[in-house]
Short mmCIF file of C-alpha atoms in Angstrom, two decimals:
data_model
loop_
_atom_site.label_atom_id
_atom_site.label_comp_id
_atom_site.label_asym_id
_atom_site.label_seq_id
_atom_site.Cartn_x
_atom_site.Cartn_y
_atom_site.Cartn_z
CA MET V 197 106.79 36.64 -90.23
CA GLU V 198 107.78 39.63 -87.45
CA TYR V 199 105.09 39.63 -84.86
CA HIS V 200 104.25 42.79 -83.08
CA TRP V 201 106.30 41.72 -80.02
CA GLY V 202 109.11 42.10 -82.40
CA ASP V 203 110.20 37.79 -81.96
CA LYS V 204 110.16 35.31 -84.66
CA VAL V 205 109.55 32.83 -82.08
CA ARG V 206 105.43 32.89 -82.65
CA PHE V 207 104.65 33.72 -78.84
CA ASN V 208 105.09 36.43 -76.32
CA SER V 209 108.14 34.91 -74.92
CA TYR V 210 110.03 35.77 -71.27
CA ALA V 211 113.24 35.66 -72.58
CA THR V 212 112.82 38.51 -75.47
CA TYR V 213 110.97 40.86 -72.27
CA MET V 214 113.94 40.28 -70.01
CA LYS V 215 115.94 41.42 -72.84
CA ARG V 216 114.19 44.44 -73.53
CA LEU V 217 114.10 45.26 -70.17
CA PHE V 218 117.59 44.81 -69.07
CA GLY V 219 119.18 44.31 -72.27
CA GLY V 220 120.50 40.39 -71.49
CA ARG V 221 120.14 37.71 -69.31
CA VAL V 222 119.52 38.56 -65.48
CA GLN V 223 118.77 35.29 -63.61
CA LYS V 224 116.37 34.96 -60.81
CA LEU V 225 117.53 33.66 -57.46
CA SER V 226 115.29 32.07 -55.07
CA VAL V 227 115.30 33.57 -51.62
CA ASP V 228 112.85 31.83 -48.73
CA ALA V 229 112.74 34.33 -46.06
CA GLY V 230 109.98 32.52 -43.60
CA PHE V 231 106.73 33.82 -44.75
CA THR V 232 103.68 31.75 -44.11
CA CYS V 233 100.24 31.65 -45.59
CA PRO V 234 96.21 32.78 -44.53
CA ASN V 235 95.41 29.41 -45.51
CA ARG V 236 98.13 27.45 -43.30
CA ASP V 237 98.55 29.92 -40.08
CA GLY V 238 94.72 29.35 -39.11
CA THR V 239 93.90 32.95 -40.40
CA LYS V 240 91.51 31.93 -43.41
CA GLY V 241 92.37 27.86 -43.09
CA PHE V 242 94.89 25.29 -42.16
CA GLY V 243 97.14 22.83 -44.53
CA GLY V 244 97.50 25.42 -47.01
CA CYS V 245 96.47 24.75 -50.97
CA THR V 246 95.93 20.76 -51.48
CA PHE V 247 98.82 20.84 -53.94
CA CYS V 248 101.42 22.38 -52.54
CA ASN V 249 104.51 21.17 -51.45
CA ASN V 250 107.99 23.72 -51.77
CA ASP V 251 110.04 21.03 -51.79
CA ALA V 252 109.18 20.69 -55.65
CA PHE V 253 110.46 23.81 -56.48
CA SER V 254 112.72 25.22 -53.96
CA PRO V 255 116.56 24.79 -54.62
CA SER V 256 118.48 23.51 -51.87
CA TYR V 257 120.12 26.29 -51.34
CA CYS V 258 116.66 27.85 -49.75
CA GLN V 259 116.41 27.73 -46.10
CA PRO V 260 114.90 30.54 -43.93
CA GLU V 261 117.39 30.07 -41.44
CA LYS V 262 120.05 31.33 -43.68
CA SER V 263 119.96 35.18 -44.12
CA ILE V 264 118.68 37.06 -47.49
CA ALA V 265 122.66 37.63 -48.04
CA ILE V 266 123.71 34.30 -47.51
CA GLN V 267 121.03 32.71 -50.04
CA LEU V 268 121.61 35.15 -52.43
CA ALA V 269 125.72 34.19 -52.61
CA GLU V 270 124.73 30.76 -52.46
CA GLY V 271 122.21 31.15 -55.01
CA ILE V 272 124.90 32.83 -57.08
CA GLU V 273 127.19 30.23 -56.75
CA PHE V 274 124.84 27.83 -57.97
CA HIS V 275 124.07 29.42 -60.72
CA ARG V 276 127.41 30.05 -61.73
CA LYS V 277 128.68 26.34 -61.98
CA ARG V 278 125.49 25.15 -63.74
CA TYR V 279 124.25 27.87 -65.99
CA ARG V 280 125.04 30.75 -68.37
CA ARG V 281 126.86 33.50 -66.26
CA ALA V 282 124.09 36.21 -66.08
CA ASN V 283 124.36 40.10 -66.93
CA GLY V 284 122.67 40.36 -63.37
CA TYR V 285 120.20 39.06 -60.94
CA LEU V 286 116.33 39.80 -59.44
CA ALA V 287 116.01 38.53 -55.73
CA TYR V 288 112.93 36.17 -56.08
CA PHE V 289 110.82 35.87 -52.94
CA GLN V 290 109.23 32.69 -53.97
CA ALA V 291 108.04 30.08 -51.16
CA PHE V 292 105.05 30.44 -49.62
CA SER V 293 103.27 34.60 -49.47
CA ASN V 294 105.96 37.07 -49.80
CA THR V 295 103.65 39.86 -48.68
CA TYR V 296 102.57 38.36 -45.57
CA ALA V 297 104.21 40.10 -43.15
CA PRO V 298 103.74 44.07 -41.53
CA VAL V 299 105.08 46.84 -43.95
CA ASP V 300 108.32 47.65 -41.56
CA LYS V 301 109.19 43.54 -41.78
CA LEU V 302 108.64 43.09 -45.55
CA GLU V 303 110.71 46.72 -46.09
CA GLU V 304 113.90 45.45 -43.82
CA LEU V 305 113.89 41.83 -45.94
CA TYR V 306 113.49 43.52 -49.63
CA CYS V 307 116.37 46.17 -48.80
CA GLU V 308 118.87 43.42 -47.40
CA ALA V 309 118.06 41.36 -50.86
CA LEU V 310 118.52 44.80 -53.39
CA SER V 311 121.72 46.05 -51.10
CA TYR V 312 123.41 42.41 -52.29
CA ASP V 313 125.82 43.43 -55.05
CA GLY V 314 124.67 42.65 -58.18
CA ILE V 315 120.94 42.86 -57.63
CA LYS V 316 118.81 44.51 -59.97
CA GLY V 317 115.29 44.19 -58.49
CA LEU V 318 113.16 42.24 -57.00
CA VAL V 319 110.40 39.54 -57.65
CA VAL V 320 107.58 39.07 -55.45
CA GLY V 321 105.51 36.05 -55.39
CA THR V 322 102.59 36.27 -53.51
CA ARG V 323 98.73 35.65 -52.88
CA PRO V 324 96.25 38.35 -53.93
CA ASP V 325 94.32 38.38 -50.19
CA CYS V 326 98.32 39.91 -48.67
CA MET V 327 97.93 42.82 -50.56
CA ASP V 328 97.04 46.40 -49.37
CA ASP V 329 97.54 49.95 -49.88
CA ASP V 330 100.97 50.24 -47.60
CA LYS V 331 102.34 47.36 -49.17
CA ILE V 332 101.40 48.19 -53.13
CA GLU V 333 103.75 52.20 -51.76
CA LEU V 334 106.24 50.19 -50.59
CA LEU V 335 106.46 47.85 -53.45
CA ARG V 336 105.63 51.01 -55.85
CA SER V 337 108.50 53.32 -54.02
CA LEU V 338 111.34 50.74 -54.00
CA ALA V 339 110.11 50.70 -58.25
CA ARG V 340 111.68 54.27 -58.61
CA LYS V 341 114.90 52.80 -58.29
CA TYR V 342 114.58 49.05 -58.99
CA THR V 343 112.48 46.54 -61.04
CA VAL V 344 109.90 44.90 -59.37
CA PHE V 345 107.53 42.34 -60.32
CA ILE V 346 104.97 41.24 -58.58
CA GLU V 347 103.02 37.97 -59.08
CA PHE V 348 100.09 36.49 -58.20
CA GLY V 349 99.02 32.79 -57.48
CA VAL V 350 95.61 32.98 -59.19
CA GLU V 351 96.09 29.79 -60.06
CA SER V 352 92.11 29.42 -61.33
CA CYS V 353 89.15 31.62 -62.85
CA ASN V 354 86.99 29.06 -61.05
CA ASP V 355 85.10 30.00 -57.30
CA ASN V 356 84.32 26.53 -56.65
CA THR V 357 87.68 25.15 -57.89
CA LEU V 358 89.34 27.82 -55.47
CA LYS V 359 87.21 26.52 -52.54
CA ASN V 360 87.89 22.71 -53.31
CA ILE V 361 91.79 23.27 -53.55
CA ASN V 362 91.65 25.48 -50.48
CA ARG V 363 92.94 28.91 -51.42
CA GLY V 364 90.87 30.71 -49.16
CA HIS V 365 90.59 34.04 -51.54
CA THR V 366 88.50 34.56 -54.83
CA PHE V 367 88.83 35.39 -58.48
CA ARG V 368 87.74 38.71 -57.92
CA GLU V 369 90.05 39.37 -55.00
CA SER V 370 92.42 38.50 -57.65
CA VAL V 371 91.33 40.73 -60.40
CA ARG V 372 91.26 43.86 -57.93
CA ALA V 373 94.96 43.11 -56.94
CA ILE V 374 96.44 42.69 -60.18
CA GLU V 375 94.52 45.93 -61.43
CA GLN V 376 96.04 47.49 -58.17
CA SER V 377 99.49 46.30 -58.75
CA THR V 378 99.33 47.49 -62.38
CA ALA V 379 97.91 51.15 -61.54
CA ALA V 380 100.94 51.34 -58.92
CA GLY V 381 103.36 50.88 -62.05
CA LEU V 382 104.64 47.31 -61.13
CA HIS V 383 104.98 44.39 -63.44
CA THR V 384 102.77 42.07 -63.00
CA GLY V 385 102.33 38.53 -63.02
CA ALA V 386 100.03 35.59 -62.12
CA HIS V 387 100.38 32.38 -62.11
CA PHE V 388 97.57 29.45 -63.49
CA ILE V 389 97.30 26.08 -63.24
CA PHE V 390 95.68 23.37 -65.94
CA GLY V 391 94.12 20.30 -64.93
CA LEU V 392 92.82 20.98 -61.26
CA PRO V 393 89.83 18.47 -60.20
CA GLY V 394 86.74 19.88 -61.13
CA GLU V 395 88.01 21.59 -64.28
CA THR V 396 87.24 19.81 -67.94
CA ARG V 397 89.65 21.37 -70.84
CA GLU V 398 86.80 22.91 -72.30
CA GLU V 399 86.73 25.46 -69.57
CA MET V 400 90.46 25.43 -69.31
CA LEU V 401 90.88 26.47 -72.61
CA ALA V 402 87.95 28.81 -72.16
CA SER V 403 89.69 30.56 -69.56
CA SER V 404 92.47 32.28 -72.16
CA ARG V 405 89.60 34.67 -72.80
CA ILE V 406 89.09 35.48 -69.11
CA ILE V 407 93.18 35.76 -68.57
CA SER V 408 93.56 37.95 -71.39
CA GLU V 409 91.40 41.00 -70.37
CA LEU V 410 93.27 40.98 -66.95
CA SER V 411 95.85 43.86 -66.71
CA LEU V 412 98.93 41.46 -66.82
CA ASP V 413 102.50 41.98 -68.03
CA SER V 414 102.96 38.71 -68.20
CA VAL V 415 101.80 35.27 -66.60
CA LYS V 416 103.20 31.40 -65.94
CA PHE V 417 101.04 28.35 -66.63
CA HIS V 418 101.46 24.86 -66.00
CA GLN V 419 100.07 21.38 -66.25
CA LEU V 420 98.90 20.16 -62.75
CA GLN V 421 101.44 18.06 -61.30
CA ILE V 422 100.36 15.74 -58.44
CA ILE V 423 103.18 15.96 -55.71
CA ARG V 424 104.24 13.39 -53.01
CA GLY V 425 102.91 14.54 -49.53
CA THR V 426 100.27 16.70 -50.33
CA LEU V 427 96.33 16.29 -49.78
CA MET V 428 96.11 16.09 -53.06
CA GLU V 429 97.98 12.88 -53.73
CA LYS V 430 95.63 11.63 -51.34
CA GLN V 431 92.50 12.67 -53.45
CA PHE V 432 93.91 11.55 -56.38
CA LEU V 433 94.83 8.37 -55.61
CA ASP V 434 91.41 7.51 -53.69
CA ASN V 435 89.42 9.20 -57.03
CA PRO V 436 91.86 9.72 -60.03
CA GLY V 437 88.75 10.16 -62.48
CA ASP V 438 87.84 13.34 -60.89
CA PHE V 439 91.45 14.58 -62.42
CA GLU V 440 91.98 15.48 -66.50
CA ILE V 441 95.28 14.58 -65.98
CA PHE V 442 97.45 15.67 -69.30
CA GLY V 443 99.56 13.36 -71.56
CA PHE V 444 102.43 14.96 -72.67
CA GLU V 445 101.37 15.18 -76.98
CA GLU V 446 97.77 15.97 -75.11
CA TYR V 447 99.47 19.02 -73.51
CA ILE V 448 101.48 20.38 -76.15
CA ASP V 449 97.79 20.50 -78.24
CA PHE V 450 96.21 21.66 -75.80
CA PHE V 451 98.26 24.80 -74.85
CA VAL V 452 98.67 25.84 -78.52
CA ALA V 453 94.85 25.67 -79.01
CA PHE V 454 95.49 28.04 -75.71
CA ILE V 455 97.55 30.37 -76.67
CA GLU V 456 96.02 30.91 -80.37
CA GLN V 457 93.02 32.64 -78.29
CA PHE V 458 95.75 34.19 -75.71
CA ASN V 459 96.09 38.05 -75.58
CA PRO V 460 99.20 38.68 -77.34
CA SER V 461 100.36 41.45 -75.50
CA ILE V 462 100.85 39.57 -72.55
CA VAL V 463 104.21 37.94 -72.02
CA VAL V 464 103.98 33.96 -71.01
CA GLU V 465 106.96 32.89 -69.10
CA ARG V 466 106.80 29.69 -68.91
CA PHE V 467 103.73 27.19 -69.74
CA THR V 468 104.58 24.04 -67.94
CA SER V 469 106.17 22.83 -64.33
CA GLU V 470 109.76 20.29 -63.69
CA ALA V 471 109.12 18.91 -60.33
CA PRO V 472 112.10 16.58 -59.26
CA PRO V 473 110.82 13.13 -60.82
CA HIS V 474 110.90 11.57 -56.88
CA LEU V 475 108.16 14.09 -56.13
CA VAL V 476 105.91 13.47 -59.44
CA VAL V 477 103.06 10.89 -58.86
CA ALA V 478 101.48 12.62 -62.05
CA PRO V 479 101.76 12.65 -65.04
CA HIS V 480 104.90 10.90 -66.01
CA TRP V 481 106.49 12.48 -68.88
CA GLY V 482 109.95 10.92 -68.67
CA ARG V 483 112.62 13.38 -67.84
CA LYS V 484 111.91 16.11 -70.29
CA ARG V 485 113.62 19.32 -68.95
CA ASN V 486 111.83 22.44 -70.28
CA ASP V 487 114.62 23.76 -72.14
CA GLU V 488 113.52 20.41 -74.10
CA VAL V 489 109.59 20.93 -73.71
CA MET V 490 109.88 24.42 -75.36
CA LYS V 491 111.63 23.75 -78.14
CA ILE V 492 109.03 21.02 -79.25
CA PHE V 493 106.21 23.63 -78.52
CA VAL V 494 107.98 26.24 -81.07
CA LYS V 495 108.19 23.19 -83.31
CA ARG V 496 104.52 22.72 -83.10
CA LEU V 497 103.80 26.62 -83.58
CA GLN V 498 105.74 26.31 -86.65
CA GLU V 499 104.00 23.32 -87.84
CA LYS V 500 100.83 24.82 -87.66
CA ASP V 501 101.66 28.02 -88.79
CA THR V 502 100.19 29.24 -85.56
CA TRP V 503 100.78 32.25 -82.97
CA GLN V 504 99.85 33.50 -79.80
CA GLY V 505 96.69 35.25 -80.39
CA ARG V 506 95.86 34.33 -84.06
CA LEU V 507 92.15 33.44 -83.31
CA ILE V 508 91.64 37.15 -81.68
CA LYS V 509 90.14 39.38 -84.00
#
């Protein structure tokens, strides 16, 4: 069976999307430019999101005291030794909120990254409340020459959940930022977590239809991981019944059901997260790598003879 996005893996995959854009493999290189967040510095609150510990996803070469150029050079060497050789690279401003600075400072950092040999574009991870017209215009101007992705941390469609995890913004603010980014011609993505405290699996499944209506090019999903050193670790240990912690097989089946009613035109960049095992309090899935989990998910779609958007009429 051939699906409308031109792939045979039964969902709109990120690998196919990037191949369409660049004609081959392009590797993200994470960069830590020393940003913070408004729910950390007192502008909207302190402590940051209750689930957040950047050590859980930041490569060892990402250290804000290093220049952007040094981080990119070490990132290229890191990936060259461990993975297949890429045809090019994207500078991924990943840690914290990477539009949370004056526009002239942002332009300096982004241009330093784009001037590095082999960099084909930017991926800018940020919060929806850290965007404004001037920042959108800066990214729009860079997108005339380079590929620019903006990735919003949305996390949940539920305002009560957002309040409980100390996000400091509403879902409506996320919708507005996504619409502005899309209108500016940027490749627009969003990030969501399944299993945040207070949300039932039925509510998470129902969010598929809500997210499907957003003007997104791509989306990242992952299961909640309770990470050591976070406020959520304490909340989980004190009241584990407040959390919907997925077992591995449960999560695969949940995401199959989710994707059946998910907009087939939106690219699914990922659906699981892989934090260092020594930092994970729960769930315990063993040492399953993301590529292994992907194969199991694809096989489950085949077994059930289903695909992304199958239940959308």
